[in-house]
PDB file of C-alpha atoms in Angstrom:
ATOM      1  CA  MET A   1     -80.972  90.983 273.513  1.00  0.00           C
ATOM      2  CA  GLN A   2     -81.458  87.550 275.105  1.00  0.00           C
ATOM      3  CA  ILE A   3     -82.093  86.024 271.698  1.00  0.00           C
ATOM      4  CA  LEU A   4     -78.949  87.714 270.335  1.00  0.00           C
ATOM      5  CA  ARG A   5     -76.811  86.318 273.163  1.00  0.00           C
ATOM      6  CA  TRP A   6     -78.246  82.868 272.610  1.00  0.00           C
ATOM      7  CA  SER A   7     -77.488  83.088 268.896  1.00  0.00           C
ATOM      8  CA  ILE A   8     -73.885  84.105 269.597  1.00  0.00           C
ATOM      9  CA  LEU A   9     -73.391  81.187 272.015  1.00  0.00           C
ATOM     10  CA  VAL A  10     -74.884  78.727 269.555  1.00  0.00           C
ATOM     11  CA  GLY A  11     -72.681  80.130 266.806  1.00  0.00           C
ATOM     12  CA  LEU A  12     -69.535  79.854 268.895  1.00  0.00           C
ATOM     13  CA  SER A  13     -70.446  76.302 269.867  1.00  0.00           C
ATOM     14  CA  LEU A  14     -70.902  75.358 266.245  1.00  0.00           C
ATOM     15  CA  ILE A  15     -67.549  76.881 265.355  1.00  0.00           C
ATOM     16  CA  TYR A  16     -65.898  74.884 268.157  1.00  0.00           C
ATOM     17  CA  VAL A  17     -67.572  71.645 267.052  1.00  0.00           C
ATOM     18  CA  ILE A  18     -66.599  72.227 263.422  1.00  0.00           C
ATOM     19  CA  ALA A  19     -62.983  73.043 264.403  1.00  0.00           C
ATOM     20  CA  ALA A  20     -62.768  70.001 266.660  1.00  0.00           C
ATOM     21  CA  SER A  21     -64.273  67.792 263.968  1.00  0.00           C
ATOM     22  CA  SER A  22     -61.790  69.157 261.450  1.00  0.00           C
ATOM     23  CA  THR A  23     -58.879  68.410 263.790  1.00  0.00           C
ATOM     24  CA  MET A  24     -60.149  64.874 264.392  1.00  0.00           C
ATOM     25  CA  ALA A  25     -60.597  64.330 260.675  1.00  0.00           C
ATOM     26  CA  THR A  26     -57.038  65.517 260.009  1.00  0.00           C
ATOM     27  CA  ALA A  27     -55.663  63.208 262.694  1.00  0.00           C
ATOM     28  CA  ALA A  28     -57.699  60.281 261.386  1.00  0.00           C
ATOM     29  CA  ALA A  29     -56.756  60.999 257.781  1.00  0.00           C
ATOM     30  CA  PHE A  30     -53.181  59.738 258.017  1.00  0.00           C
ATOM     31  CA  PRO A  31     -52.288  57.788 256.053  1.00  0.00           C
ATOM     32  CA  GLU A  32     -54.378  58.839 253.070  1.00  0.00           C
ATOM     33  CA  LYS A  33     -52.022  57.208 250.564  1.00  0.00           C
ATOM     34  CA  PRO A  34     -49.404  54.424 250.508  1.00  0.00           C
ATOM     35  CA  ILE A  35     -46.273  54.951 252.623  1.00  0.00           C
ATOM     36  CA  GLU A  36     -42.905  54.503 250.914  1.00  0.00           C
ATOM     37  CA  PHE A  37     -40.760  52.108 252.941  1.00  0.00           C
ATOM     38  CA  THR A  38     -37.114  52.513 251.936  1.00  0.00           C
ATOM     39  CA  VAL A  39     -34.603  49.691 252.273  1.00  0.00           C
ATOM     40  CA  PRO A  40     -31.112  51.246 252.009  1.00  0.00           C
ATOM     41  CA  PHE A  41     -29.698  48.002 250.588  1.00  0.00           C
ATOM     42  CA  ALA A  42     -30.333  45.727 247.613  1.00  0.00           C
ATOM     43  CA  ALA A  43     -33.007  43.027 247.596  1.00  0.00           C
ATOM     44  CA  GLY A  44     -32.388  39.734 249.363  1.00  0.00           C
ATOM     45  CA  GLY A  45     -30.613  40.973 252.486  1.00  0.00           C
ATOM     46  CA  GLY A  46     -31.747  41.122 256.092  1.00  0.00           C
ATOM     47  CA  SER A  47     -33.158  44.657 255.857  1.00  0.00           C
ATOM     48  CA  ASP A  48     -35.079  43.744 252.712  1.00  0.00           C
ATOM     49  CA  ILE A  49     -36.503  40.589 254.306  1.00  0.00           C
ATOM     50  CA  MET A  50     -37.646  42.591 257.330  1.00  0.00           C
ATOM     51  CA  ALA A  51     -39.256  45.382 255.296  1.00  0.00           C
ATOM     52  CA  ARG A  52     -41.183  43.038 253.031  1.00  0.00           C
ATOM     53  CA  THR A  53     -42.349  40.954 255.983  1.00  0.00           C
ATOM     54  CA  ILE A  54     -43.512  44.106 257.788  1.00  0.00           C
ATOM     55  CA  ALA A  55     -45.377  45.326 254.691  1.00  0.00           C
ATOM     56  CA  ALA A  56     -47.149  41.984 254.302  1.00  0.00           C
ATOM     57  CA  ILE A  57     -48.162  41.759 257.971  1.00  0.00           C
ATOM     58  CA  ILE A  58     -49.400  45.351 258.181  1.00  0.00           C
ATOM     59  CA  GLU A  59     -51.603  44.738 255.142  1.00  0.00           C
ATOM     60  CA  GLN A  60     -52.881  41.313 256.255  1.00  0.00           C
ATOM     61  CA  GLU A  61     -53.540  42.423 259.824  1.00  0.00           C
ATOM     62  CA  LYS A  62     -55.055  45.720 258.617  1.00  0.00           C
ATOM     63  CA  ILE A  63     -52.818  47.643 261.025  1.00  0.00           C
ATOM     64  CA  LEU A  64     -52.876  50.669 258.710  1.00  0.00           C
ATOM     65  CA  PRO A  65     -55.544  51.660 256.154  1.00  0.00           C
ATOM     66  CA  GLN A  66     -52.873  52.128 253.475  1.00  0.00           C
ATOM     67  CA  PRO A  67     -50.055  49.775 252.406  1.00  0.00           C
ATOM     68  CA  LEU A  68     -46.324  50.146 252.865  1.00  0.00           C
ATOM     69  CA  VAL A  69     -44.574  50.118 249.481  1.00  0.00           C
ATOM     70  CA  VAL A  70     -41.049  48.694 249.778  1.00  0.00           C
ATOM     71  CA  VAL A  71     -38.417  50.450 247.638  1.00  0.00           C
ATOM     72  CA  ASN A  72     -34.772  49.360 247.551  1.00  0.00           C
ATOM     73  CA  ARG A  73     -32.372  52.319 247.401  1.00  0.00           C
ATOM     74  CA  ALA A  74     -28.993  50.614 247.606  1.00  0.00           C
ATOM     75  CA  GLY A  75     -25.659  52.386 247.482  1.00  0.00           C
ATOM     76  CA  ALA A  76     -22.854  53.874 249.552  1.00  0.00           C
ATOM     77  CA  SER A  77     -23.276  51.418 252.433  1.00  0.00           C
ATOM     78  CA  GLY A  78     -26.840  52.507 253.103  1.00  0.00           C
ATOM     79  CA  ILE A  79     -26.208  56.255 252.879  1.00  0.00           C
ATOM     80  CA  LEU A  80     -28.303  56.863 249.747  1.00  0.00           C
ATOM     81  CA  GLY A  81     -31.394  55.305 251.267  1.00  0.00           C
ATOM     82  CA  TYR A  82     -30.997  56.899 254.687  1.00  0.00           C
ATOM     83  CA  MET A  83     -30.422  60.343 253.196  1.00  0.00           C
ATOM     84  CA  HIS A  84     -33.357  59.961 250.806  1.00  0.00           C
ATOM     85  CA  VAL A  85     -35.675  59.638 253.816  1.00  0.00           C
ATOM     86  CA  GLY A  86     -33.777  61.989 256.136  1.00  0.00           C
ATOM     87  CA  GLN A  87     -34.066  64.878 253.699  1.00  0.00           C
ATOM     88  CA  LYS A  88     -37.867  64.568 253.480  1.00  0.00           C
ATOM     89  CA  SER A  89     -38.443  66.862 256.427  1.00  0.00           C
ATOM     90  CA  ALA A  90     -41.905  66.571 258.009  1.00  0.00           C
ATOM     91  CA  ASP A  91     -42.994  63.927 255.462  1.00  0.00           C
ATOM     92  CA  PRO A  92     -44.644  60.966 257.244  1.00  0.00           C
ATOM     93  CA  TYR A  93     -45.058  59.110 253.945  1.00  0.00           C
ATOM     94  CA  ALA A  94     -41.364  58.160 253.825  1.00  0.00           C
ATOM     95  CA  ILE A  95     -39.864  55.753 256.362  1.00  0.00           C
ATOM     96  CA  THR A  96     -36.745  53.575 256.348  1.00  0.00           C
ATOM     97  CA  THR A  97     -35.392  50.427 257.886  1.00  0.00           C
ATOM     98  CA  ALA A  98     -32.519  51.203 260.242  1.00  0.00           C
ATOM     99  CA  THR A  99     -29.688  49.000 261.384  1.00  0.00           C
ATOM    100  CA  ASN A 100     -26.092  49.376 262.575  1.00  0.00           C
ATOM    101  CA  SER A 101     -24.974  51.215 259.418  1.00  0.00           C
ATOM    102  CA  PHE A 102     -27.379  53.969 260.507  1.00  0.00           C
ATOM    103  CA  ILE A 103     -24.808  54.689 263.234  1.00  0.00           C
ATOM    104  CA  ILE A 104     -21.601  53.625 261.503  1.00  0.00           C
ATOM    105  CA  GLN A 105     -21.756  55.909 258.452  1.00  0.00           C
ATOM    106  CA  PRO A 106     -22.288  59.194 260.378  1.00  0.00           C
ATOM    107  CA  LEU A 107     -19.471  58.258 262.783  1.00  0.00           C
ATOM    108  CA  LEU A 108     -17.178  57.848 259.783  1.00  0.00           C
ATOM    109  CA  GLY A 109     -18.179  61.313 258.562  1.00  0.00           C
ATOM    110  CA  LYS A 110     -19.636  59.874 255.359  1.00  0.00           C
ATOM    111  CA  MET A 111     -23.242  60.799 256.117  1.00  0.00           C
ATOM    112  CA  LYS A 112     -24.388  64.333 256.943  1.00  0.00           C
ATOM    113  CA  LEU A 113     -27.275  63.240 259.165  1.00  0.00           C
ATOM    114  CA  SER A 114     -26.993  61.083 262.291  1.00  0.00           C
ATOM    115  CA  TYR A 115     -29.662  59.028 264.027  1.00  0.00           C
ATOM    116  CA  ARG A 116     -30.369  62.100 266.174  1.00  0.00           C
ATOM    117  CA  ASP A 117     -31.536  63.936 263.054  1.00  0.00           C
ATOM    118  CA  TYR A 118     -34.368  61.456 262.449  1.00  0.00           C
ATOM    119  CA  THR A 119     -37.701  60.623 264.033  1.00  0.00           C
ATOM    120  CA  LEU A 120     -37.241  57.182 265.557  1.00  0.00           C
ATOM    121  CA  ILE A 121     -40.361  55.045 265.151  1.00  0.00           C
ATOM    122  CA  GLY A 122     -39.112  52.115 267.206  1.00  0.00           C
ATOM    123  CA  GLY A 123     -36.647  49.284 267.679  1.00  0.00           C
ATOM    124  CA  LEU A 124     -38.003  45.928 266.535  1.00  0.00           C
ATOM    125  CA  ALA A 125     -35.548  43.046 266.806  1.00  0.00           C
ATOM    126  CA  LEU A 126     -32.025  41.809 267.381  1.00  0.00           C
ATOM    127  CA  ASP A 127     -30.522  39.763 264.562  1.00  0.00           C
ATOM    128  CA  GLU A 128     -27.812  37.159 265.058  1.00  0.00           C
ATOM    129  CA  PHE A 129     -24.951  36.225 262.716  1.00  0.00           C
ATOM    130  CA  VAL A 130     -23.618  32.934 261.436  1.00  0.00           C
ATOM    131  CA  ILE A 131     -20.251  32.125 259.876  1.00  0.00           C
ATOM    132  CA  VAL A 132     -21.124  30.187 256.736  1.00  0.00           C
ATOM    133  CA  VAL A 133     -19.169  28.406 253.981  1.00  0.00           C
ATOM    134  CA  PRO A 134     -20.169  26.637 250.739  1.00  0.00           C
ATOM    135  CA  ALA A 135     -21.241  23.010 251.174  1.00  0.00           C
ATOM    136  CA  ASN A 136     -18.081  21.806 249.403  1.00  0.00           C
ATOM    137  CA  SER A 137     -15.718  23.943 251.503  1.00  0.00           C
ATOM    138  CA  PRO A 138     -12.644  22.245 252.967  1.00  0.00           C
ATOM    139  CA  TYR A 139     -13.293  24.110 256.230  1.00  0.00           C
ATOM    140  CA  ARG A 140     -15.289  21.869 258.569  1.00  0.00           C
ATOM    141  CA  THR A 141     -14.797  23.919 261.731  1.00  0.00           C
ATOM    142  CA  VAL A 142     -13.923  27.446 262.800  1.00  0.00           C
ATOM    143  CA  ARG A 143     -10.499  26.145 263.758  1.00  0.00           C
ATOM    144  CA  ASP A 144      -9.945  24.941 260.159  1.00  0.00           C
ATOM    145  CA  LEU A 145     -10.838  28.418 258.931  1.00  0.00           C
ATOM    146  CA  ILE A 146      -8.545  30.193 261.379  1.00  0.00           C
ATOM    147  CA  ASP A 147      -5.652  27.829 260.647  1.00  0.00           C
ATOM    148  CA  ALA A 148      -6.004  28.487 256.900  1.00  0.00           C
ATOM    149  CA  ALA A 149      -6.018  32.258 257.450  1.00  0.00           C
ATOM    150  CA  ARG A 150      -2.961  31.996 259.683  1.00  0.00           C
ATOM    151  CA  LYS A 151      -1.021  30.032 257.061  1.00  0.00           C
ATOM    152  CA  ALA A 152      -1.974  32.430 254.245  1.00  0.00           C
ATOM    153  CA  PRO A 153      -2.593  35.967 255.565  1.00  0.00           C
ATOM    154  CA  LYS A 154      -5.204  37.938 253.576  1.00  0.00           C
ATOM    155  CA  MET A 155      -5.775  35.018 251.212  1.00  0.00           C
ATOM    156  CA  VAL A 156      -8.984  33.681 252.759  1.00  0.00           C
ATOM    157  CA  LYS A 157     -11.802  35.789 251.319  1.00  0.00           C
ATOM    158  CA  ILE A 158     -14.641  36.649 253.695  1.00  0.00           C
ATOM    159  CA  GLY A 159     -17.733  38.392 252.329  1.00  0.00           C
ATOM    160  CA  GLY A 160     -20.141  40.806 253.938  1.00  0.00           C
ATOM    161  CA  THR A 161     -22.472  43.703 253.288  1.00  0.00           C
ATOM    162  CA  SER A 162     -20.796  47.043 252.581  1.00  0.00           C
ATOM    163  CA  ALA A 163     -17.613  48.385 254.139  1.00  0.00           C
ATOM    164  CA  PRO A 164     -17.217  49.632 256.763  1.00  0.00           C
ATOM    165  CA  SER A 165     -20.237  47.826 258.151  1.00  0.00           C
ATOM    166  CA  ILE A 166     -21.312  45.449 260.886  1.00  0.00           C
ATOM    167  CA  ASP A 167     -19.929  42.640 258.700  1.00  0.00           C
ATOM    168  CA  SER A 168     -16.516  44.283 258.422  1.00  0.00           C
ATOM    169  CA  ILE A 169     -16.625  44.862 262.183  1.00  0.00           C
ATOM    170  CA  ILE A 170     -17.217  41.118 262.664  1.00  0.00           C
ATOM    171  CA  THR A 171     -14.199  40.401 260.472  1.00  0.00           C
ATOM    172  CA  HIS A 172     -12.118  42.850 262.530  1.00  0.00           C
ATOM    173  CA  LEU A 173     -13.217  41.216 265.779  1.00  0.00           C
ATOM    174  CA  LEU A 174     -12.386  37.752 264.422  1.00  0.00           C
ATOM    175  CA  GLU A 175      -8.942  38.998 263.409  1.00  0.00           C
ATOM    176  CA  LYS A 176      -8.408  40.695 266.762  1.00  0.00           C
ATOM    177  CA  ALA A 177      -9.422  37.585 268.717  1.00  0.00           C
ATOM    178  CA  THR A 178      -7.290  35.160 266.697  1.00  0.00           C
ATOM    179  CA  GLY A 179      -4.384  37.204 265.340  1.00  0.00           C
ATOM    180  CA  VAL A 180      -5.087  36.280 261.700  1.00  0.00           C
ATOM    181  CA  GLN A 181      -5.834  38.450 258.655  1.00  0.00           C
ATOM    182  CA  PHE A 182      -8.715  37.906 256.219  1.00  0.00           C
ATOM    183  CA  ASN A 183      -9.421  39.530 252.862  1.00  0.00           C
ATOM    184  CA  PHE A 184     -12.789  41.263 253.366  1.00  0.00           C
ATOM    185  CA  ILE A 185     -14.934  41.581 250.225  1.00  0.00           C
ATOM    186  CA  ALA A 186     -17.924  43.956 250.343  1.00  0.00           C
ATOM    187  CA  PHE A 187     -21.237  43.478 248.521  1.00  0.00           C
ATOM    188  CA  LYS A 188     -24.420  45.548 248.249  1.00  0.00           C
ATOM    189  CA  SER A 189     -26.679  43.132 250.130  1.00  0.00           C
ATOM    190  CA  GLY A 190     -26.828  39.870 252.036  1.00  0.00           C
ATOM    191  CA  GLY A 191     -28.412  38.308 248.964  1.00  0.00           C
ATOM    192  CA  GLU A 192     -25.345  39.183 246.887  1.00  0.00           C
ATOM    193  CA  VAL A 193     -23.092  37.797 249.610  1.00  0.00           C
ATOM    194  CA  MET A 194     -24.842  34.428 249.482  1.00  0.00           C
ATOM    195  CA  THR A 195     -24.799  34.353 245.672  1.00  0.00           C
ATOM    196  CA  ASN A 196     -21.034  34.918 245.641  1.00  0.00           C
ATOM    197  CA  LEU A 197     -20.503  32.399 248.413  1.00  0.00           C
ATOM    198  CA  LEU A 198     -22.383  29.673 246.537  1.00  0.00           C
ATOM    199  CA  GLY A 199     -20.473  30.613 243.383  1.00  0.00           C
ATOM    200  CA  SER A 200     -17.190  30.133 245.300  1.00  0.00           C
ATOM    201  CA  HIS A 201     -16.135  33.716 244.615  1.00  0.00           C
ATOM    202  CA  ILE A 202     -15.535  34.044 248.370  1.00  0.00           C
ATOM    203  CA  ASP A 203     -14.521  31.385 250.888  1.00  0.00           C
ATOM    204  CA  VAL A 204     -16.652  32.315 253.881  1.00  0.00           C
ATOM    205  CA  ALA A 205     -19.256  34.894 254.890  1.00  0.00           C
ATOM    206  CA  SER A 206     -20.882  36.428 257.916  1.00  0.00           C
ATOM    207  CA  ALA A 207     -24.644  36.475 257.391  1.00  0.00           C
ATOM    208  CA  ASN A 208     -27.910  36.826 259.232  1.00  0.00           C
ATOM    209  CA  PRO A 209     -29.660  33.449 259.578  1.00  0.00           C
ATOM    210  CA  GLY A 210     -32.617  34.725 257.537  1.00  0.00           C
ATOM    211  CA  GLU A 211     -30.275  35.456 254.615  1.00  0.00           C
ATOM    212  CA  ALA A 212     -28.653  32.011 254.677  1.00  0.00           C
ATOM    213  CA  LEU A 213     -31.283  29.626 256.056  1.00  0.00           C
ATOM    214  CA  THR A 214     -32.751  28.591 252.688  1.00  0.00           C
ATOM    215  CA  GLN A 215     -29.302  27.677 251.356  1.00  0.00           C
ATOM    216  CA  ILE A 216     -28.420  25.883 254.583  1.00  0.00           C
ATOM    217  CA  GLN A 217     -31.630  23.836 254.485  1.00  0.00           C
ATOM    218  CA  ALA A 218     -30.968  22.990 250.824  1.00  0.00           C
ATOM    219  CA  LYS A 219     -27.494  21.807 251.887  1.00  0.00           C
ATOM    220  CA  LYS A 220     -25.826  24.274 249.548  1.00  0.00           C
ATOM    221  CA  ALA A 221     -24.107  25.992 252.475  1.00  0.00           C
ATOM    222  CA  ARG A 222     -22.818  24.955 255.889  1.00  0.00           C
ATOM    223  CA  VAL A 223     -22.617  26.899 259.133  1.00  0.00           C
ATOM    224  CA  LEU A 224     -19.365  26.698 261.082  1.00  0.00           C
ATOM    225  CA  ALA A 225     -20.540  28.727 264.084  1.00  0.00           C
ATOM    226  CA  SER A 226     -22.907  31.438 265.236  1.00  0.00           C
ATOM    227  CA  ALA A 227     -21.782  34.785 266.654  1.00  0.00           C
ATOM    228  CA  SER A 228     -24.648  34.638 269.162  1.00  0.00           C
ATOM    229  CA  ALA A 229     -24.557  34.406 272.956  1.00  0.00           C
ATOM    230  CA  LYS A 230     -26.116  30.926 272.813  1.00  0.00           C
ATOM    231  CA  ARG A 231     -26.845  28.351 270.130  1.00  0.00           C
ATOM    232  CA  LEU A 232     -29.627  29.207 267.701  1.00  0.00           C
ATOM    233  CA  ALA A 233     -32.874  27.292 268.102  1.00  0.00           C
ATOM    234  CA  SER A 234     -32.938  26.361 264.404  1.00  0.00           C
ATOM    235  CA  LEU A 235     -29.286  25.223 264.483  1.00  0.00           C
ATOM    236  CA  PRO A 236     -28.953  23.443 267.838  1.00  0.00           C
ATOM    237  CA  ASP A 237     -25.938  21.388 266.711  1.00  0.00           C
ATOM    238  CA  ILE A 238     -23.921  24.415 265.595  1.00  0.00           C
ATOM    239  CA  PRO A 239     -21.556  25.829 268.260  1.00  0.00           C
ATOM    240  CA  THR A 240     -21.155  29.513 268.994  1.00  0.00           C
ATOM    241  CA  LEU A 241     -17.855  31.220 268.210  1.00  0.00           C
ATOM    242  CA  ARG A 242     -17.120  31.308 271.932  1.00  0.00           C
ATOM    243  CA  GLU A 243     -17.693  27.560 272.174  1.00  0.00           C
ATOM    244  CA  SER A 244     -15.291  27.236 269.237  1.00  0.00           C
ATOM    245  CA  GLY A 245     -12.552  29.060 271.135  1.00  0.00           C
ATOM    246  CA  VAL A 246     -13.021  32.475 269.522  1.00  0.00           C
ATOM    247  CA  ASP A 247     -14.186  35.136 271.976  1.00  0.00           C
ATOM    248  CA  VAL A 248     -16.505  37.072 269.648  1.00  0.00           C
ATOM    249  CA  MET A 249     -20.217  37.773 270.090  1.00  0.00           C
ATOM    250  CA  VAL A 250     -22.031  40.201 267.782  1.00  0.00           C
ATOM    251  CA  THR A 251     -25.718  41.090 267.501  1.00  0.00           C
ATOM    252  CA  GLN A 252     -27.344  43.416 264.984  1.00  0.00           C
ATOM    253  CA  TRP A 253     -30.288  45.639 265.944  1.00  0.00           C
ATOM    254  CA  ARG A 254     -33.134  46.462 263.570  1.00  0.00           C
ATOM    255  CA  GLY A 255     -35.627  49.316 263.696  1.00  0.00           C
ATOM    256  CA  VAL A 256     -37.538  51.915 261.713  1.00  0.00           C
ATOM    257  CA  ALA A 257     -37.072  55.684 261.347  1.00  0.00           C
ATOM    258  CA  ALA A 258     -38.478  58.699 259.498  1.00  0.00           C
ATOM    259  CA  ALA A 259     -37.390  62.277 258.867  1.00  0.00           C
ATOM    260  CA  LYS A 260     -37.489  64.988 261.516  1.00  0.00           C
ATOM    261  CA  GLY A 261     -40.503  67.189 262.128  1.00  0.00           C
ATOM    262  CA  LEU A 262     -43.366  64.782 261.444  1.00  0.00           C
ATOM    263  CA  PRO A 263     -46.873  66.018 262.254  1.00  0.00           C
ATOM    264  CA  LYS A 264     -47.556  64.776 265.789  1.00  0.00           C
ATOM    265  CA  GLU A 265     -50.694  62.874 264.780  1.00  0.00           C
ATOM    266  CA  ALA A 266     -48.881  61.061 261.971  1.00  0.00           C
ATOM    267  CA  GLU A 267     -45.910  60.255 264.209  1.00  0.00           C
ATOM    268  CA  ALA A 268     -48.236  58.825 266.864  1.00  0.00           C
ATOM    269  CA  THR A 269     -49.991  56.716 264.229  1.00  0.00           C
ATOM    270  CA  LEU A 270     -46.718  55.262 262.971  1.00  0.00           C
ATOM    271  CA  VAL A 271     -45.424  54.523 266.480  1.00  0.00           C
ATOM    272  CA  SER A 272     -48.714  52.845 267.388  1.00  0.00           C
ATOM    273  CA  ALA A 273     -48.754  50.820 264.160  1.00  0.00           C
ATOM    274  CA  PHE A 274     -45.280  49.390 264.733  1.00  0.00           C
ATOM    275  CA  LYS A 275     -46.101  48.592 268.353  1.00  0.00           C
ATOM    276  CA  ARG A 276     -49.144  46.646 267.131  1.00  0.00           C
ATOM    277  CA  LEU A 277     -46.943  44.922 264.561  1.00  0.00           C
ATOM    278  CA  SER A 278     -44.442  43.924 267.261  1.00  0.00           C
ATOM    279  CA  ASP A 279     -47.239  42.523 269.437  1.00  0.00           C
ATOM    280  CA  SER A 280     -48.834  40.504 266.630  1.00  0.00           C
ATOM    281  CA  LYS A 281     -48.672  36.718 266.525  1.00  0.00           C
ATOM    282  CA  MET A 282     -47.809  36.814 262.839  1.00  0.00           C
ATOM    283  CA  TRP A 283     -44.730  39.001 263.484  1.00  0.00           C
ATOM    284  CA  LYS A 284     -43.483  36.633 266.156  1.00  0.00           C
ATOM    285  CA  GLU A 285     -44.072  33.482 264.138  1.00  0.00           C
ATOM    286  CA  LYS A 286     -43.437  34.561 260.552  1.00  0.00           C
ATOM    287  CA  TYR A 287     -40.500  36.852 261.166  1.00  0.00           C
ATOM    288  CA  LEU A 288     -38.807  36.450 264.537  1.00  0.00           C
ATOM    289  CA  THR A 289     -39.062  32.674 264.895  1.00  0.00           C
ATOM    290  CA  GLU A 290     -38.523  31.738 261.251  1.00  0.00           C
ATOM    291  CA  ASN A 291     -35.487  34.008 260.910  1.00  0.00           C
ATOM    292  CA  ASN A 292     -33.953  33.379 264.352  1.00  0.00           C
ATOM    293  CA  LEU A 293     -34.346  36.955 265.598  1.00  0.00           C
ATOM    294  CA  THR A 294     -34.767  38.040 269.203  1.00  0.00           C
ATOM    295  CA  PRO A 295     -37.825  40.179 270.088  1.00  0.00           C
ATOM    296  CA  PHE A 296     -36.590  43.655 270.930  1.00  0.00           C
ATOM    297  CA  TYR A 297     -39.349  46.234 270.706  1.00  0.00           C
ATOM    298  CA  LEU A 298     -38.280  49.650 271.998  1.00  0.00           C
ATOM    299  CA  PRO A 299     -40.497  52.761 271.886  1.00  0.00           C
ATOM    300  CA  PRO A 300     -38.844  55.890 270.432  1.00  0.00           C
ATOM    301  CA  GLU A 301     -37.205  57.333 273.559  1.00  0.00           C
ATOM    302  CA  GLU A 302     -35.878  53.983 274.767  1.00  0.00           C
ATOM    303  CA  PHE A 303     -34.670  53.249 271.231  1.00  0.00           C
ATOM    304  CA  ARG A 304     -32.783  56.557 271.199  1.00  0.00           C
ATOM    305  CA  ARG A 305     -31.077  55.773 274.518  1.00  0.00           C
ATOM    306  CA  TYR A 306     -30.109  52.340 273.212  1.00  0.00           C
ATOM    307  CA  LEU A 307     -28.567  53.916 270.106  1.00  0.00           C
ATOM    308  CA  ASP A 308     -26.676  56.419 272.268  1.00  0.00           C
ATOM    309  CA  THR A 309     -24.964  53.506 274.031  1.00  0.00           C
ATOM    310  CA  ASP A 310     -24.387  51.560 270.820  1.00  0.00           C
ATOM    311  CA  ALA A 311     -22.861  54.616 269.146  1.00  0.00           C
ATOM    312  CA  GLN A 312     -20.248  54.897 271.902  1.00  0.00           C
ATOM    313  CA  LYS A 313     -19.297  51.215 271.590  1.00  0.00           C
ATOM    314  CA  THR A 314     -19.148  51.434 267.801  1.00  0.00           C
ATOM    315  CA  LEU A 315     -16.982  54.546 267.963  1.00  0.00           C
ATOM    316  CA  GLN A 316     -14.375  52.656 269.997  1.00  0.00           C
ATOM    317  CA  ILE A 317     -14.327  49.733 267.548  1.00  0.00           C
ATOM    318  CA  LEU A 318     -13.966  52.032 264.540  1.00  0.00           C
ATOM    319  CA  LYS A 319     -11.028  53.698 266.280  1.00  0.00           C
ATOM    320  CA  GLU A 320      -9.460  50.260 266.823  1.00  0.00           C
ATOM    321  CA  MET A 321      -9.904  49.588 263.089  1.00  0.00           C
ATOM    322  CA  GLY A 322      -8.024  52.803 262.311  1.00  0.00           C
ATOM    323  CA  LEU A 323     -11.023  54.333 260.569  1.00  0.00           C
ATOM    324  CA  ILE A 324     -11.405  57.203 263.036  1.00  0.00           C
ATOM    325  CA  LYS A 325      -8.607  59.085 264.759  1.00  0.00           C
TER     326      LYS A 325
END
């Protein structure tokens, strides 16, 4: 009898060890294959630059045992890419960049899912904007630009990504602050905006510094002002819009999200990986500093609260624009 009891105890212990080992193996297994990293916009824009930088750093720093594979799914102001990931319920192998359009499109009723229907991985950075013109533009200052728009309403063409979007919101705020009217032209990505600006198909553009810096350094484009709270470190001689007499300040947030219902172990792995990315020297030097972004890491719950506040502010602006009743 004693031997039988001992055998039962040993057997139960082995079962427990095997079950625990299996659980640990499952938790450690993710990711077992490459993770698809969707960019909901065309190549060359701010979201694309961020995603490709993240993929390179995660591979070089060995933050994850599998690579992130960047896939551009442009269309419908980001909706196609966001929905592609959002509909992959419980799939941790599909993540997406997220920025202000992640809030704007659901508020407009154009996207079935809102940010609350996703697993938020984390907030990563705040991106500034610059008002940029071709190098040969007659506009030397913001005042020149505003005066031209005042003399010829809706004739000065300003380019941006998608519509409605953070870029069209910037145009609205410029119009509201100055009483002028621009002709807003929407493109699929920041890269397309810059291409059309340099080709003189538009007169001026709002762009993230990372999208325009190469052209600025090559003296193919000029910055009239930044929409930041203070002058950008890489452009110390360029005034802010507020310094130029236009009371507008706009910042774009950037983060990462996945579909709802991720396995807890996989979700924890992703959250941890992006925290490590945010803390890395390479991220700070090769992305934030070089592209004039502000560090802004937020863990999932804090990121959600931040988006709650931003959604309320955005709702009011969209109402002002007459896009929501």
